[in-house]
Amino acid sequence: MLTKRQIIILDALIRLYTSTGQPIGSKTIMNEIEVDASSATIRNEMSFLEKLGFIQKTHSSSGRVPSLKGYRFYIDHLVKPQEVAQDKMQVINEVLGNHVKQMDDIMHQSAQLLSDLTSYTAIVLGPKAESSRLTGFRLLALNDNHVMAIIQTDRGTIENKVFRLPRSIKESDLTKVANIFNHHLVGLPLNEVARKLQRDIPLLIRKYVSNAMDMFLTLESALNSSSEDRYHISGKMNLLDFTEDMDKQKLKSLYTLLDNKGNLDLLIDTMQQDFEVKIGEEMNHELFTNFSLVTATYQVSGHGTGILAVLGPTSMSYDETFGVLDVFRKQLTHTLLNYYLD
Amino acid sequence: MLTKRQIIILDALIRLYTSTGQPIGSKTIMNEIEVDASSATIRNEMSFLEKLGFIQKTHSSSGRVPSLKGYRFYIDHLVKPQEVAQDKMQVINEVLGNHVKQMDDIMHQSAQLLSDLTSYTAIVLGPKAESSRLTGFRLLALNDNHVMAIIQTDRGTIENKVFRLPRSIKESDLTKVANIFNHHLVGLPLNEVARKLQRDIPLLIRKYVSNAMDMFLTLESALNSSSEDRYHISGKMNLLDFTEDMDKQKLKSLYTLLDNKGNLDLLIDTMQQDFEVKIGEEMNHELFTNFSLVTATYQVSGHGTGILAVLGPTSMSYDETFGVLDVFRKQLTHTLLNYYLD
DNA sequence: GTTAGCACTCGAGTGTTTCGAGTGCTAATT
DNA sequence: AATTAGCACTCGAAACACTCGAGTGCTAAC
């Protein structure tokens, strides 16, 4: 168990380190904290904290930096979400309060704002209900060989895909196909829909559409895309400020990973709740050892849960990030409630 | 005017430099070229070439590197498009020959392949006819307050946007609005459509849709997006291999620029023809002084002109890039002709 | 016109030195 | 028993000197 003074020292060390980026020595801490103790005393305490694994040296006579265990302790017990400055609040209110028309715009602007305000990388996931159902399905003949499929869910998502059919199809056949789809698929949860689309439906519509495999592939991608399209990422390049230790090759891998939205699933656990922080090694990915991911969820009652995430250096200012995220989650809940209402 | 020997030396110097990246000395050139001349003679010739501005030193006793003027001369007179290796050809044929279904996929895969094969950054623009016309316009009520607009052009492009209307609108009114759109807009060139959308139409539909400004903004963005959506960029991160001289700040600017497709207009002149190369300063942008942009056009008869571009270091292998681009333009013409045909 | 020969230049790499921030330990102090 | 002043020690960063070699320009001879 840590003594009060040890906690104060650890707290000060982490605050100092996250704001300067430099290893912190005993004198610096002495000048920072209220406690009346000489640098020698603090050195003793630091040596103790090091033995317990909360802090470490970069070389034998250097100051100390927090270790993973140190950060973990800080985040679990010492973080004080920082209040967001008035001017920043105003920007957030303006941007998100503004009556934006499209869901994508809201998400996109949130991500951008979040990365701007934190100077880190922001990832925003739109709200997703646990099991949304298919409520509408339409096929629309655009011309002789182009058809548009429109997929609606009970959560307000609308996806559409245009695809070409191998041969032109009679309008009447198209209607029949649409009817079959409506009859067999509408009302089902999306995962069920995907399954039926692969198994049962091909048999049913074979007589109207001869070579429909392409169509199914496309439709399936439309169903899935709602998952990939949930990710909005912004400020990727802010990470460059924290990658001095990486070589070119690693940088490439890092950005290839971030550019490919499918990979973000690996990073972000969509089943988490409230605030969570993954520090460095906790992300289980070599490339991210020097990064931390702070995630917060937001609820839009009746329309599911979304996620806000900030990816920054392990030595990021957690206080500030927590503060900003907290404001965002509230504002976003509010904005989206309006969005779904009117 | 340059003598034959001087040209041979310039040619060898550029080839050597583009393959090693190091300043080239007289002895190296002596060993490379067929001409029978001592290193001293070559030194004299190099000194002459330097006086004319084709090559330059990096410091007073260094080897020479090509100057902008040198590259220009090389590209205008000496480039020999390199034949593409058999195995690479096969990959190209496989990927582009494969019967891909969506235009976007073709473009996207082309960009990716092009950047893979060159190890530079690839930008691909889909074909665009000089003046495509609006051939179809539909409004589709999805539910009480969501409407989908579908825009078709005579070149096969199909854009669509979903937007919400402030209040629910009668089905019949919607039809009337759609009729007005069809009557006044269909058949016109797209730029004309955009103009009318701003000026004449609002007056006409005012009585059916009270607050339609949002709708127009959205529609306009759909019209324009067909321009932004033409850009497909891949292999951005390959540029990292050629940015050792850039600081973090510049890197950020560079990638912010490339990430924002709207900015690519600045880089790529859509009115050019055949092969063109912009070398370093010729791009008129500080960030690109050490890069070159090689562009090639491809024609899909009756469906317009598209652009292939490769962005790499000024010291890139132009021979290879020209070779690859030439194969691509042919294959892409072929692939797209098929695409439009069936 | 060409070339061998040579003095000269400069960057890259390597080793040396200095400096200061920081530590751990010991002995004296409270 | 906890604290602290004092001091020897450590190590990285920065500054500096030295060497090496690839390359040049110039001159004089071919």
PDB file of N, CA, C and O (backbone and C1' of nucleotides) in Angstrom, chain B residues 5 36-38 40-41 43-45 59-61, chain C residues 1-12:
ATOM      1  N   ARG B   5      28.449  13.148 -76.753  1.00  0.00           N
ATOM      2  CA  ARG B   5      29.071  12.634 -75.547  1.00  0.00           C
ATOM      3  C   ARG B   5      28.466  13.267 -74.287  1.00  0.00           C
ATOM      4  O   ARG B   5      28.223  12.608 -73.283  1.00  0.00           O
ATOM      5  N   ASP B  36      34.866   5.913 -74.783  1.00  0.00           N
ATOM      6  CA  ASP B  36      36.226   5.746 -74.292  1.00  0.00           C
ATOM      7  C   ASP B  36      36.784   7.116 -73.904  1.00  0.00           C
ATOM      8  O   ASP B  36      37.187   7.902 -74.761  1.00  0.00           O
ATOM      9  N   ALA B  37      36.767   7.373 -72.648  1.00  0.00           N
ATOM     10  CA  ALA B  37      37.263   8.671 -72.192  1.00  0.00           C
ATOM     11  C   ALA B  37      37.705   8.523 -70.745  1.00  0.00           C
ATOM     12  O   ALA B  37      37.143   7.733 -69.992  1.00  0.00           O
ATOM     13  N   SER B  38      38.688   9.270 -70.360  1.00  0.00           N
ATOM     14  CA  SER B  38      39.193   9.177 -68.987  1.00  0.00           C
ATOM     15  C   SER B  38      38.291   9.958 -68.042  1.00  0.00           C
ATOM     16  O   SER B  38      37.449  10.741 -68.476  1.00  0.00           O
ATOM     17  N   ALA B  40      39.140  12.334 -66.231  1.00  0.00           N
ATOM     18  CA  ALA B  40      39.443  13.765 -66.349  1.00  0.00           C
ATOM     19  C   ALA B  40      38.601  14.414 -67.445  1.00  0.00           C
ATOM     20  O   ALA B  40      38.034  15.494 -67.264  1.00  0.00           O
ATOM     21  N   THR B  41      38.515  13.728 -68.575  1.00  0.00           N
ATOM     22  CA  THR B  41      37.702  14.249 -69.677  1.00  0.00           C
ATOM     23  C   THR B  41      36.257  14.403 -69.229  1.00  0.00           C
ATOM     24  O   THR B  41      35.606  15.422 -69.476  1.00  0.00           O
ATOM     25  N   ARG B  43      35.255  14.763 -66.283  1.00  0.00           N
ATOM     26  CA  ARG B  43      35.170  15.893 -65.352  1.00  0.00           C
ATOM     27  C   ARG B  43      34.993  17.195 -66.108  1.00  0.00           C
ATOM     28  O   ARG B  43      34.186  18.046 -65.738  1.00  0.00           O
ATOM     29  N   ASN B  44      35.765  17.336 -67.192  1.00  0.00           N
ATOM     30  CA  ASN B  44      35.630  18.559 -67.994  1.00  0.00           C
ATOM     31  C   ASN B  44      34.212  18.711 -68.545  1.00  0.00           C
ATOM     32  O   ASN B  44      33.605  19.777 -68.462  1.00  0.00           O
ATOM     33  N   GLU B  45      33.699  17.621 -69.082  1.00  0.00           N
ATOM     34  CA  GLU B  45      32.354  17.658 -69.653  1.00  0.00           C
ATOM     35  C   GLU B  45      31.322  17.982 -68.568  1.00  0.00           C
ATOM     36  O   GLU B  45      30.389  18.760 -68.784  1.00  0.00           O
ATOM     37  N   HIS B  59      28.027  20.112 -52.741  1.00  0.00           N
ATOM     38  CA  HIS B  59      29.017  20.969 -52.066  1.00  0.00           C
ATOM     39  C   HIS B  59      30.256  20.992 -52.955  1.00  0.00           C
ATOM     40  O   HIS B  59      30.355  20.217 -53.916  1.00  0.00           O
ATOM     41  N   SER B  60      31.224  21.838 -52.605  1.00  0.00           N
ATOM     42  CA  SER B  60      32.262  22.183 -53.584  1.00  0.00           C
ATOM     43  C   SER B  60      33.062  20.997 -54.124  1.00  0.00           C
ATOM     44  O   SER B  60      33.590  21.070 -55.222  1.00  0.00           O
ATOM     45  N   SER B  61      33.175  19.925 -53.370  1.00  0.00           N
ATOM     46  CA  SER B  61      33.947  18.805 -53.913  1.00  0.00           C
ATOM     47  C   SER B  61      33.114  17.536 -54.031  1.00  0.00           C
ATOM     48  O   SER B  61      33.632  16.433 -53.926  1.00  0.00           O
TER      49      SER B  61
ATOM     50  P    DG C   1      39.465  21.601 -79.292  1.00  0.00           P
ATOM     51  O5'  DG C   1      39.532  20.089 -78.770  1.00  0.00           O
ATOM     52  C5'  DG C   1      39.220  19.059 -79.669  1.00  0.00           C
ATOM     53  C4'  DG C   1      39.802  17.795 -79.116  1.00  0.00           C
ATOM     54  C3'  DG C   1      39.200  17.389 -77.764  1.00  0.00           C
ATOM     55  O3'  DG C   1      38.989  15.982 -77.802  1.00  0.00           O
ATOM     56  C1'  DG C   1      41.543  17.536 -77.576  1.00  0.00           C
ATOM     57  P    DT C   2      38.377  15.247 -76.640  1.00  0.00           P
ATOM     58  O5'  DT C   2      39.628  14.677 -75.874  1.00  0.00           O
ATOM     59  C5'  DT C   2      40.362  13.630 -76.499  1.00  0.00           C
ATOM     60  C4'  DT C   2      41.491  13.213 -75.603  1.00  0.00           C
ATOM     61  C3'  DT C   2      41.061  12.707 -74.219  1.00  0.00           C
ATOM     62  O3'  DT C   2      41.605  11.402 -74.080  1.00  0.00           O
ATOM     63  C1'  DT C   2      42.825  14.261 -74.034  1.00  0.00           C
ATOM     64  P    DT C   3      41.150  10.461 -72.926  1.00  0.00           P
ATOM     65  O5'  DT C   3      42.330  10.596 -71.878  1.00  0.00           O
ATOM     66  C5'  DT C   3      43.654  10.350 -72.323  1.00  0.00           C
ATOM     67  C4'  DT C   3      44.624  10.745 -71.250  1.00  0.00           C
ATOM     68  C3'  DT C   3      44.208  10.348 -69.832  1.00  0.00           C
ATOM     69  O3'  DT C   3      45.348   9.873 -69.151  1.00  0.00           O
ATOM     70  C1'  DT C   3      44.792  12.597 -69.881  1.00  0.00           C
ATOM     71  P    DA C   4      45.262   8.489 -68.419  1.00  0.00           P
ATOM     72  O5'  DA C   4      46.540   8.591 -67.485  1.00  0.00           O
ATOM     73  C5'  DA C   4      47.796   8.882 -68.080  1.00  0.00           C
ATOM     74  C4'  DA C   4      48.620   9.746 -67.151  1.00  0.00           C
ATOM     75  C3'  DA C   4      48.561   9.326 -65.689  1.00  0.00           C
ATOM     76  O3'  DA C   4      49.885   9.379 -65.172  1.00  0.00           O
ATOM     77  C1'  DA C   4      47.979  11.612 -65.884  1.00  0.00           C
ATOM     78  P    DG C   5      50.256   8.861 -63.741  1.00  0.00           P
ATOM     79  O5'  DG C   5      50.307  10.251 -62.970  1.00  0.00           O
ATOM     80  C5'  DG C   5      51.004  11.335 -63.558  1.00  0.00           C
ATOM     81  C4'  DG C   5      50.928  12.530 -62.640  1.00  0.00           C
ATOM     82  C3'  DG C   5      50.825  12.169 -61.157  1.00  0.00           C
ATOM     83  O3'  DG C   5      51.677  13.027 -60.432  1.00  0.00           O
ATOM     84  C1'  DG C   5      49.035  13.571 -61.758  1.00  0.00           C
ATOM     85  P    DC C   6      52.042  12.718 -58.905  1.00  0.00           P
ATOM     86  O5'  DC C   6      51.480  14.023 -58.190  1.00  0.00           O
ATOM     87  C5'  DC C   6      51.682  15.296 -58.795  1.00  0.00           C
ATOM     88  C4'  DC C   6      50.751  16.301 -58.162  1.00  0.00           C
ATOM     89  C3'  DC C   6      50.489  16.062 -56.667  1.00  0.00           C
ATOM     90  O3'  DC C   6      50.515  17.298 -55.989  1.00  0.00           O
ATOM     91  C1'  DC C   6      48.469  16.259 -57.793  1.00  0.00           C
ATOM     92  P    DA C   7      50.972  17.315 -54.472  1.00  0.00           P
ATOM     93  O5'  DA C   7      50.313  18.696 -54.015  1.00  0.00           O
ATOM     94  C5'  DA C   7      50.277  19.795 -54.922  1.00  0.00           C
ATOM     95  C4'  DA C   7      48.963  20.534 -54.738  1.00  0.00           C
ATOM     96  C3'  DA C   7      48.564  20.718 -53.276  1.00  0.00           C
ATOM     97  O3'  DA C   7      48.028  22.022 -53.123  1.00  0.00           O
ATOM     98  C1'  DA C   7      46.851  19.584 -54.422  1.00  0.00           C
ATOM     99  P    DC C   8      47.681  22.558 -51.678  1.00  0.00           P
ATOM    100  O5'  DC C   8      46.090  22.474 -51.750  1.00  0.00           O
ATOM    101  C5'  DC C   8      45.435  22.994 -52.901  1.00  0.00           C
ATOM    102  C4'  DC C   8      43.953  22.710 -52.787  1.00  0.00           C
ATOM    103  C3'  DC C   8      43.398  22.834 -51.366  1.00  0.00           C
ATOM    104  O3'  DC C   8      42.294  23.727 -51.398  1.00  0.00           O
ATOM    105  C1'  DC C   8      42.720  20.801 -52.373  1.00  0.00           C
ATOM    106  P    DT C   9      41.526  24.078 -50.051  1.00  0.00           P
ATOM    107  O5'  DT C   9      40.225  23.217 -50.250  1.00  0.00           O
ATOM    108  C5'  DT C   9      39.429  23.412 -51.417  1.00  0.00           C
ATOM    109  C4'  DT C   9      38.162  22.619 -51.250  1.00  0.00           C
ATOM    110  C3'  DT C   9      37.515  22.802 -49.875  1.00  0.00           C
ATOM    111  O3'  DT C   9      36.147  23.063 -50.088  1.00  0.00           O
ATOM    112  C1'  DT C   9      37.821  20.496 -50.341  1.00  0.00           C
ATOM    113  P    DC C  10      35.293  23.737 -48.978  1.00  0.00           P
ATOM    114  O5'  DC C  10      34.416  22.498 -48.515  1.00  0.00           O
ATOM    115  C5'  DC C  10      33.742  21.744 -49.527  1.00  0.00           C
ATOM    116  C4'  DC C  10      33.301  20.440 -48.926  1.00  0.00           C
ATOM    117  C3'  DC C  10      32.771  20.595 -47.495  1.00  0.00           C
ATOM    118  O3'  DC C  10      31.494  20.016 -47.466  1.00  0.00           O
ATOM    119  C1'  DC C  10      34.343  18.835 -47.639  1.00  0.00           C
ATOM    120  P    DG C  11      30.533  20.268 -46.261  1.00  0.00           P
ATOM    121  O5'  DG C  11      29.933  18.806 -46.099  1.00  0.00           O
ATOM    122  C5'  DG C  11      29.634  18.062 -47.279  1.00  0.00           C
ATOM    123  C4'  DG C  11      29.631  16.584 -46.956  1.00  0.00           C
ATOM    124  C3'  DG C  11      28.900  16.226 -45.675  1.00  0.00           C
ATOM    125  O3'  DG C  11      28.250  14.990 -45.894  1.00  0.00           O
ATOM    126  C1'  DG C  11      31.156  15.562 -45.492  1.00  0.00           C
ATOM    127  P    DA C  12      27.160  14.456 -44.922  1.00  0.00           P
ATOM    128  O5'  DA C  12      27.788  13.064 -44.480  1.00  0.00           O
ATOM    129  C5'  DA C  12      28.559  12.314 -45.420  1.00  0.00           C
ATOM    130  C4'  DA C  12      29.258  11.190 -44.678  1.00  0.00           C
ATOM    131  C3'  DA C  12      28.547  10.764 -43.385  1.00  0.00           C
ATOM    132  O3'  DA C  12      28.658   9.360 -43.242  1.00  0.00           O
ATOM    133  C1'  DA C  12      30.722  11.500 -42.883  1.00  0.00           C
TER     134       DA C  12
END
